[in-house]
Coordinates of C-alpha atoms and ligand atoms in Angstrom, one line a residue:
M3 CA 106.4 335.9 67.6
V4 CA 105.4 334.1 70.8
S5 CA 103.8 336.3 73.5
K6 CA 102.7 333.7 76.0
V7 CA 104.3 330.5 77.3
T8 CA 103.0 327.9 79.9
V9 CA 105.4 325.5 81.6
K10 CA 104.8 322.8 84.2
A11 CA 107.5 321.8 86.7
P12 CA 107.5 318.8 89.0
S13 CA 107.9 318.4 92.8
S14 CA 111.3 317.0 93.9
T15 CA 113.1 315.5 96.8
A16 CA 116.5 316.8 97.7
N17 CA 119.4 315.0 99.5
L18 CA 118.2 311.4 99.3
G19 CA 120.0 310.9 102.7
P20 CA 123.7 311.3 102.3
G21 CA 123.7 313.6 99.3
F22 CA 123.0 316.8 101.2
D23 CA 122.9 319.8 98.8
V24 CA 124.1 317.5 96.0
F25 CA 121.4 315.0 95.0
G26 CA 117.9 315.7 93.7
L27 CA 115.1 313.6 92.3
A28 CA 112.1 314.8 90.4
M29 CA 108.8 313.3 91.5
D30 CA 105.4 313.1 89.7
A31 CA 103.5 313.8 93.0
F32 CA 102.6 317.4 92.3
Y33 CA 103.3 320.1 89.6
D34 CA 103.4 323.9 89.6
T35 CA 102.3 325.7 86.4
V36 CA 103.7 329.0 85.4
T37 CA 102.5 331.2 82.5
L38 CA 104.6 334.1 81.3
T39 CA 103.0 336.8 79.1
K40 CA 104.6 339.8 77.5
I41 CA 103.1 343.0 79.0
K42 CA 103.9 346.7 78.6
K43 CA 106.2 347.1 81.5
G44 CA 107.5 345.8 84.8
I45 CA 107.0 342.4 86.4
K46 CA 103.5 341.5 87.7
I47 CA 102.7 338.3 89.6
I48 CA 99.1 336.9 89.4
T49 CA 98.3 334.0 91.8
E50 CA 95.5 332.8 93.9
D51 CA 97.9 330.9 96.2
S52 CA 99.3 332.1 99.4
I53 CA 102.8 332.9 98.2
P54 CA 104.5 336.3 98.0
A55 CA 103.3 338.5 95.1
N56 CA 106.3 340.8 95.3
P57 CA 108.6 339.6 92.4
E58 CA 111.7 340.0 94.7
K59 CA 110.2 337.7 97.3
N60 CA 108.8 335.1 94.9
T61 CA 111.1 332.5 93.4
A62 CA 109.5 332.7 90.0
G63 CA 109.5 336.5 90.1
L64 CA 113.2 336.7 91.0
V65 CA 114.1 334.3 88.2
V66 CA 112.3 336.5 85.7
K67 CA 113.9 339.6 87.2
N68 CA 117.4 338.1 86.9
M69 CA 116.9 336.8 83.3
K70 CA 115.3 340.0 82.1
K71 CA 118.4 341.9 83.4
K72 CA 120.9 339.4 82.0
F73 CA 119.4 339.3 78.5
K74 CA 118.5 343.1 78.5
I75 CA 114.8 342.3 77.8
K76 CA 112.8 345.6 77.6
D77 CA 109.3 343.9 77.6
G78 CA 107.3 343.8 80.8
I79 CA 106.4 340.3 82.0
G80 CA 103.2 339.0 83.6
I81 CA 103.7 335.8 85.7
K82 CA 100.7 333.6 86.4
I83 CA 101.5 331.0 89.0
K84 CA 99.3 328.0 89.8
K85 CA 100.7 326.1 92.8
G86 CA 100.2 322.3 92.8
I87 CA 103.0 321.6 95.2
P88 CA 102.3 322.4 98.9
A89 CA 104.8 325.1 99.9
G90 CA 107.3 324.4 102.7
F91 CA 107.0 320.7 103.1
G92 CA 110.3 319.6 101.6
M93 CA 109.0 318.8 98.1
G94 CA 110.7 321.6 96.3
S95 CA 107.7 323.8 96.0
S96 CA 109.6 327.1 95.7
A97 CA 112.1 325.5 93.4
A98 CA 109.4 324.2 91.0
S99 CA 108.0 327.7 90.5
A100 CA 111.6 328.9 89.8
A101 CA 112.3 326.0 87.4
A102 CA 109.0 326.6 85.4
A103 CA 109.8 330.3 85.2
A104 CA 113.3 329.8 83.9
V105 CA 112.2 327.3 81.2
A106 CA 109.2 329.5 80.2
F107 CA 111.4 332.6 79.9
D108 CA 113.8 330.7 77.7
K109 CA 111.0 329.7 75.4
L110 CA 109.3 333.1 75.4
F111 CA 112.4 334.8 74.2
G112 CA 113.9 331.9 72.1
L113 CA 117.1 331.9 74.1
R114 CA 117.9 328.2 73.7
L115 CA 119.9 328.0 76.9
N116 CA 121.5 324.7 77.9
G117 CA 120.6 322.6 81.0
N118 CA 123.3 324.1 83.2
S119 CA 122.3 327.7 82.4
L120 CA 118.6 327.0 83.0
V121 CA 119.4 325.4 86.4
E122 CA 121.7 328.4 87.2
F123 CA 118.9 330.9 86.6
A124 CA 116.3 328.8 88.4
G125 CA 118.7 328.5 91.3
S126 CA 119.1 332.2 91.5
G127 CA 115.3 332.4 92.3
E128 CA 115.7 330.2 95.4
K129 CA 117.3 333.2 97.2
A130 CA 113.7 334.6 97.5
S131 CA 112.6 331.7 99.7
A132 CA 115.7 330.1 101.3
G133 CA 117.9 333.2 101.6
T134 CA 120.7 331.3 99.9
I135 CA 121.1 329.8 96.5
H136 CA 121.1 326.0 96.3
Y137 CA 120.5 323.9 93.2
D138 CA 119.5 320.4 94.2
N139 CA 115.7 320.9 93.9
V140 CA 115.8 323.3 90.9
A141 CA 118.1 321.0 89.0
A142 CA 115.8 318.0 89.5
S143 CA 112.7 320.1 88.6
V144 CA 114.3 321.6 85.4
L145 CA 116.0 318.4 84.1
G146 CA 113.8 315.7 85.6
G147 CA 115.1 312.3 86.9
F148 CA 118.0 312.0 89.3
V149 CA 120.6 314.8 89.4
I150 CA 124.0 315.4 90.9
V151 CA 124.9 319.0 91.5
R152 CA 128.5 320.2 91.4
T153 CA 129.2 323.9 92.1
D154 CA 132.0 326.3 91.4
P155 CA 131.5 326.1 88.5
L156 CA 128.0 324.8 88.4
D157 CA 127.8 321.4 86.6
V158 CA 124.7 319.2 86.8
I159 CA 124.9 315.5 85.9
R160 CA 121.6 313.9 85.1
I161 CA 120.8 310.1 85.3
E162 CA 117.6 308.5 84.2
P163 CA 116.2 306.5 87.2
P164 CA 115.3 302.8 87.1
E165 CA 111.8 302.1 85.8
N166 CA 110.7 300.3 89.0
L167 CA 111.7 303.0 91.5
R168 CA 108.7 304.1 93.6
M169 CA 108.4 306.5 96.6
C170 CA 105.9 307.0 99.4
V171 CA 105.9 310.5 100.8
A172 CA 104.3 311.2 104.1
V173 CA 103.4 314.8 104.6
P174 CA 102.7 315.7 108.3
T175 CA 100.0 318.2 108.9
I176 CA 102.1 320.5 111.1
D177 CA 102.8 324.2 111.0
V178 CA 106.1 324.8 109.3
P179 CA 108.2 327.9 110.4
K180 CA 108.1 330.7 107.9
K181 CA 111.8 330.5 107.2
K182 CA 111.9 326.7 107.5
T183 CA 114.8 326.1 105.1
K184 CA 116.9 328.6 107.1
V185 CA 115.9 327.2 110.4
S186 CA 116.6 323.6 109.3
R187 CA 120.0 324.5 107.9
G188 CA 120.8 326.1 111.2
V189 CA 120.6 322.8 113.2
I190 CA 123.2 321.0 111.0
P191 CA 126.6 320.5 112.7
K192 CA 129.4 322.8 111.6
K193 CA 132.0 320.2 112.2
I194 CA 131.7 316.5 111.5
K195 CA 133.6 313.4 112.4
L196 CA 135.8 311.9 109.6
S197 CA 134.2 308.5 110.2
D198 CA 130.7 310.0 109.6
S199 CA 131.9 311.7 106.5
I200 CA 133.3 308.4 105.2
L201 CA 130.0 306.6 105.9
N202 CA 128.0 309.2 104.1
L203 CA 130.4 309.3 101.2
S204 CA 130.3 305.5 100.8
N205 CA 126.5 305.5 100.8
A206 CA 126.3 308.5 98.4
S207 CA 128.6 306.8 96.0
A208 CA 126.5 303.6 96.2
I209 CA 123.4 305.6 95.4
V210 CA 125.0 307.0 92.2
A211 CA 126.1 303.4 91.3
G212 CA 122.5 302.3 91.9
F213 CA 121.1 304.9 89.5
L214 CA 123.7 304.1 86.8
N215 CA 123.1 300.4 87.1
K216 CA 119.4 300.8 87.4
D217 CA 119.6 298.9 90.7
T218 CA 116.7 300.1 92.8
E219 CA 117.6 297.9 95.7
L220 CA 121.1 299.4 95.9
I221 CA 119.6 303.0 95.7
G222 CA 117.1 302.2 98.5
N223 CA 119.4 300.5 100.9
S224 CA 122.1 303.2 100.6
I225 CA 119.7 306.0 101.7
K226 CA 121.6 306.3 105.0
D227 CA 122.7 309.6 106.5
V228 CA 124.5 309.9 109.8
I229 CA 125.2 313.6 109.5
V230 CA 122.1 315.7 108.6
E231 CA 119.2 313.4 109.5
P232 CA 120.1 312.9 113.2
A233 CA 120.3 316.7 113.6
R234 CA 117.1 317.4 111.8
Q235 CA 114.9 314.6 112.9
R236 CA 114.0 316.4 116.2
M237 CA 112.0 318.8 114.0
I238 CA 109.7 316.1 112.8
P239 CA 107.3 314.6 115.4
G240 CA 107.5 310.8 115.5
F241 CA 110.3 310.6 112.9
S242 CA 112.0 307.4 114.3
K243 CA 108.7 305.6 114.5
V244 CA 107.7 306.6 111.0
K245 CA 111.0 305.4 109.7
Q246 CA 111.0 302.1 111.6
N247 CA 107.4 301.3 110.6
A248 CA 108.2 302.0 106.9
I249 CA 111.2 299.7 106.9
R250 CA 109.2 297.0 108.7
A251 CA 106.5 297.3 106.0
G252 CA 109.1 296.7 103.3
A253 CA 110.7 300.0 102.4
L254 CA 114.3 299.8 101.2
G255 CA 115.3 303.1 102.7
V256 CA 113.7 306.1 104.5
T257 CA 114.8 309.6 105.1
I258 CA 113.7 313.2 105.4
S259 CA 112.6 314.7 102.1
G260 CA 114.8 317.9 101.6
A261 CA 114.6 320.1 104.6
G262 CA 111.4 318.3 105.8
P263 CA 109.0 317.9 107.4
S264 CA 107.9 315.3 104.8
V265 CA 109.4 311.8 105.2
I266 CA 110.2 309.8 102.1
A267 CA 110.4 306.0 101.7
F268 CA 111.9 304.2 98.7
S269 CA 110.7 301.0 97.3
K270 CA 110.8 298.8 94.2
N271 CA 107.8 296.8 95.0
S272 CA 104.5 298.4 93.9
D273 CA 102.5 295.8 95.9
S274 CA 103.9 297.0 99.3
L275 CA 103.5 300.8 98.6
K276 CA 100.1 301.1 100.3
K277 CA 101.3 299.1 103.3
I278 CA 104.3 301.4 103.6
C279 CA 102.0 304.5 103.5
R280 CA 99.8 303.0 106.2
A281 CA 102.8 302.2 108.3
M282 CA 104.1 305.7 108.0
S283 CA 100.7 307.2 108.9
K284 CA 100.6 305.0 112.0
G285 CA 104.1 306.3 112.9
F286 CA 102.9 309.9 112.8
T287 CA 99.7 309.0 114.7
S288 CA 101.9 307.7 117.6
S289 CA 103.0 311.3 118.0
N290 CA 99.4 312.7 117.6
T291 CA 100.2 314.0 114.2
K292 CA 98.0 313.6 111.1
C293 CA 99.6 313.1 107.7
Q294 CA 98.8 312.8 104.0
T295 CA 100.6 310.1 102.1
I296 CA 101.4 310.1 98.4
I297 CA 102.7 307.2 96.2
C298 CA 104.8 308.5 93.4
K299 CA 107.6 307.8 90.9
P300 CA 110.3 309.8 89.2
S301 CA 109.2 312.6 86.8
K302 CA 110.4 314.3 83.7
G303 CA 111.6 317.8 84.1
A304 CA 110.2 321.2 83.1
A305 CA 112.7 321.3 80.2
D306 CA 112.2 317.8 79.0
K307 CA 114.0 318.2 75.7
R308 CA 117.3 316.7 74.8
K309 CA 118.6 320.0 73.4
Y310 CA 118.5 321.5 77.0
Y311 CA 120.9 318.9 78.2
E312 CA 123.5 319.7 75.5
K313 CA 126.7 321.0 77.0
S314 CA 125.7 319.8 80.4
S315 CA 128.3 317.6 81.9
C316 CA 126.6 314.3 81.0
C317 CA 123.3 312.6 80.6
F318 CA 122.3 309.0 80.6
Ligands
LIG5 P1 109.9 323.8 100.0 O1 110.3 322.8 101.0 O2 108.5 323.6 99.5 O3 110.9 323.9 98.8 P2 110.9 326.3 100.9 O4 111.3 326.4 102.3 O5 112.0 326.3 99.9 O6 109.9 325.1 100.7 O7 110.0 327.5 100.5 C1 108.7 327.7 101.0 C2 108.7 329.2 101.2 O8 109.1 329.9 100.1 C3 107.2 329.7 101.5 O9 107.2 330.2 102.8 C4 106.9 330.8 100.5 O10 106.5 331.9 101.2 C5 108.3 331.0 99.8 N1 108.1 331.2 98.4 C6 108.5 332.2 97.6 N2 108.1 332.0 96.3 C7 107.4 330.9 96.3 C8 106.8 330.2 95.2 N3 106.8 330.7 94.0 N4 106.3 329.0 95.5 C9 106.3 328.5 96.8 N5 106.9 329.2 97.8 C10 107.4 330.3 97.6

């Protein structure tokens, strides 16, 4: 009988431009590690990182609480969280803890849940940080690769990314508001023009075609969003310059990573990655903002086992 399980879950970028709340991509930039241990009673979080220790307010804690209730588990559970992903910078930090917790819980109690169910439980934890449930980051972090999320009912489609896809993530050193996701959702327009919706839909469709055909160039040059990015870019100092510089340095496409403030550039050319990073840093410097840059590629998920994908909509 297993009494302790450790699972690692990757960082992720959500939206990829036009796929707001729908697209996610797991990235090997950072990982969270969650260890679940059977204890006598209750749910106890142990962490040295500055995240909430109250299970209701911690994404991993809330996942464990919800799964414990659903599967009528009487044991108490200790949750040890080691954060590798900086929280609140648009790299799915809160989601990775939730993803690792869902997969670890599944293993600890031998539940053998499928991919969709794991994503559903992991998503339920996002309520602790974002106030609402959304699945783009957790789906990428649980399943790895590129994901398309359909809701009502939840149905996640996973596609293996092309081998040569690379990303540069520029993380500005700025203070992020405590309820950043809520704040950045608040600036998105409630009504949009039909012509804008058509533009975004065409680019989102091209991104999916790019992943299916392993066409990195098509993915990169379809990262164009005329709805959410214009509304959110005001929250990122120097965004236009960062984007312009990255494109000039050879990036195929550039956008805000998730709810920001990190900016992500897509490329297929390993040689130009350092140049793109430098160009993005210079863009931030022009607004007196420092930044850290990371070169990364797509990652496997926390549940990187084929059996987890069974009964999910499809998987390539
Ligand atoms: P990200 O862009 O990293 O996904 P979010 O806005 O979703 O950021 O979440 C960051 C906020 O979520 C932090 O303020 C933090 O207090 C809260 N939070 C709750 N649980 C966790 C967790 N396990 N890991 C990281 N952040 C968490």
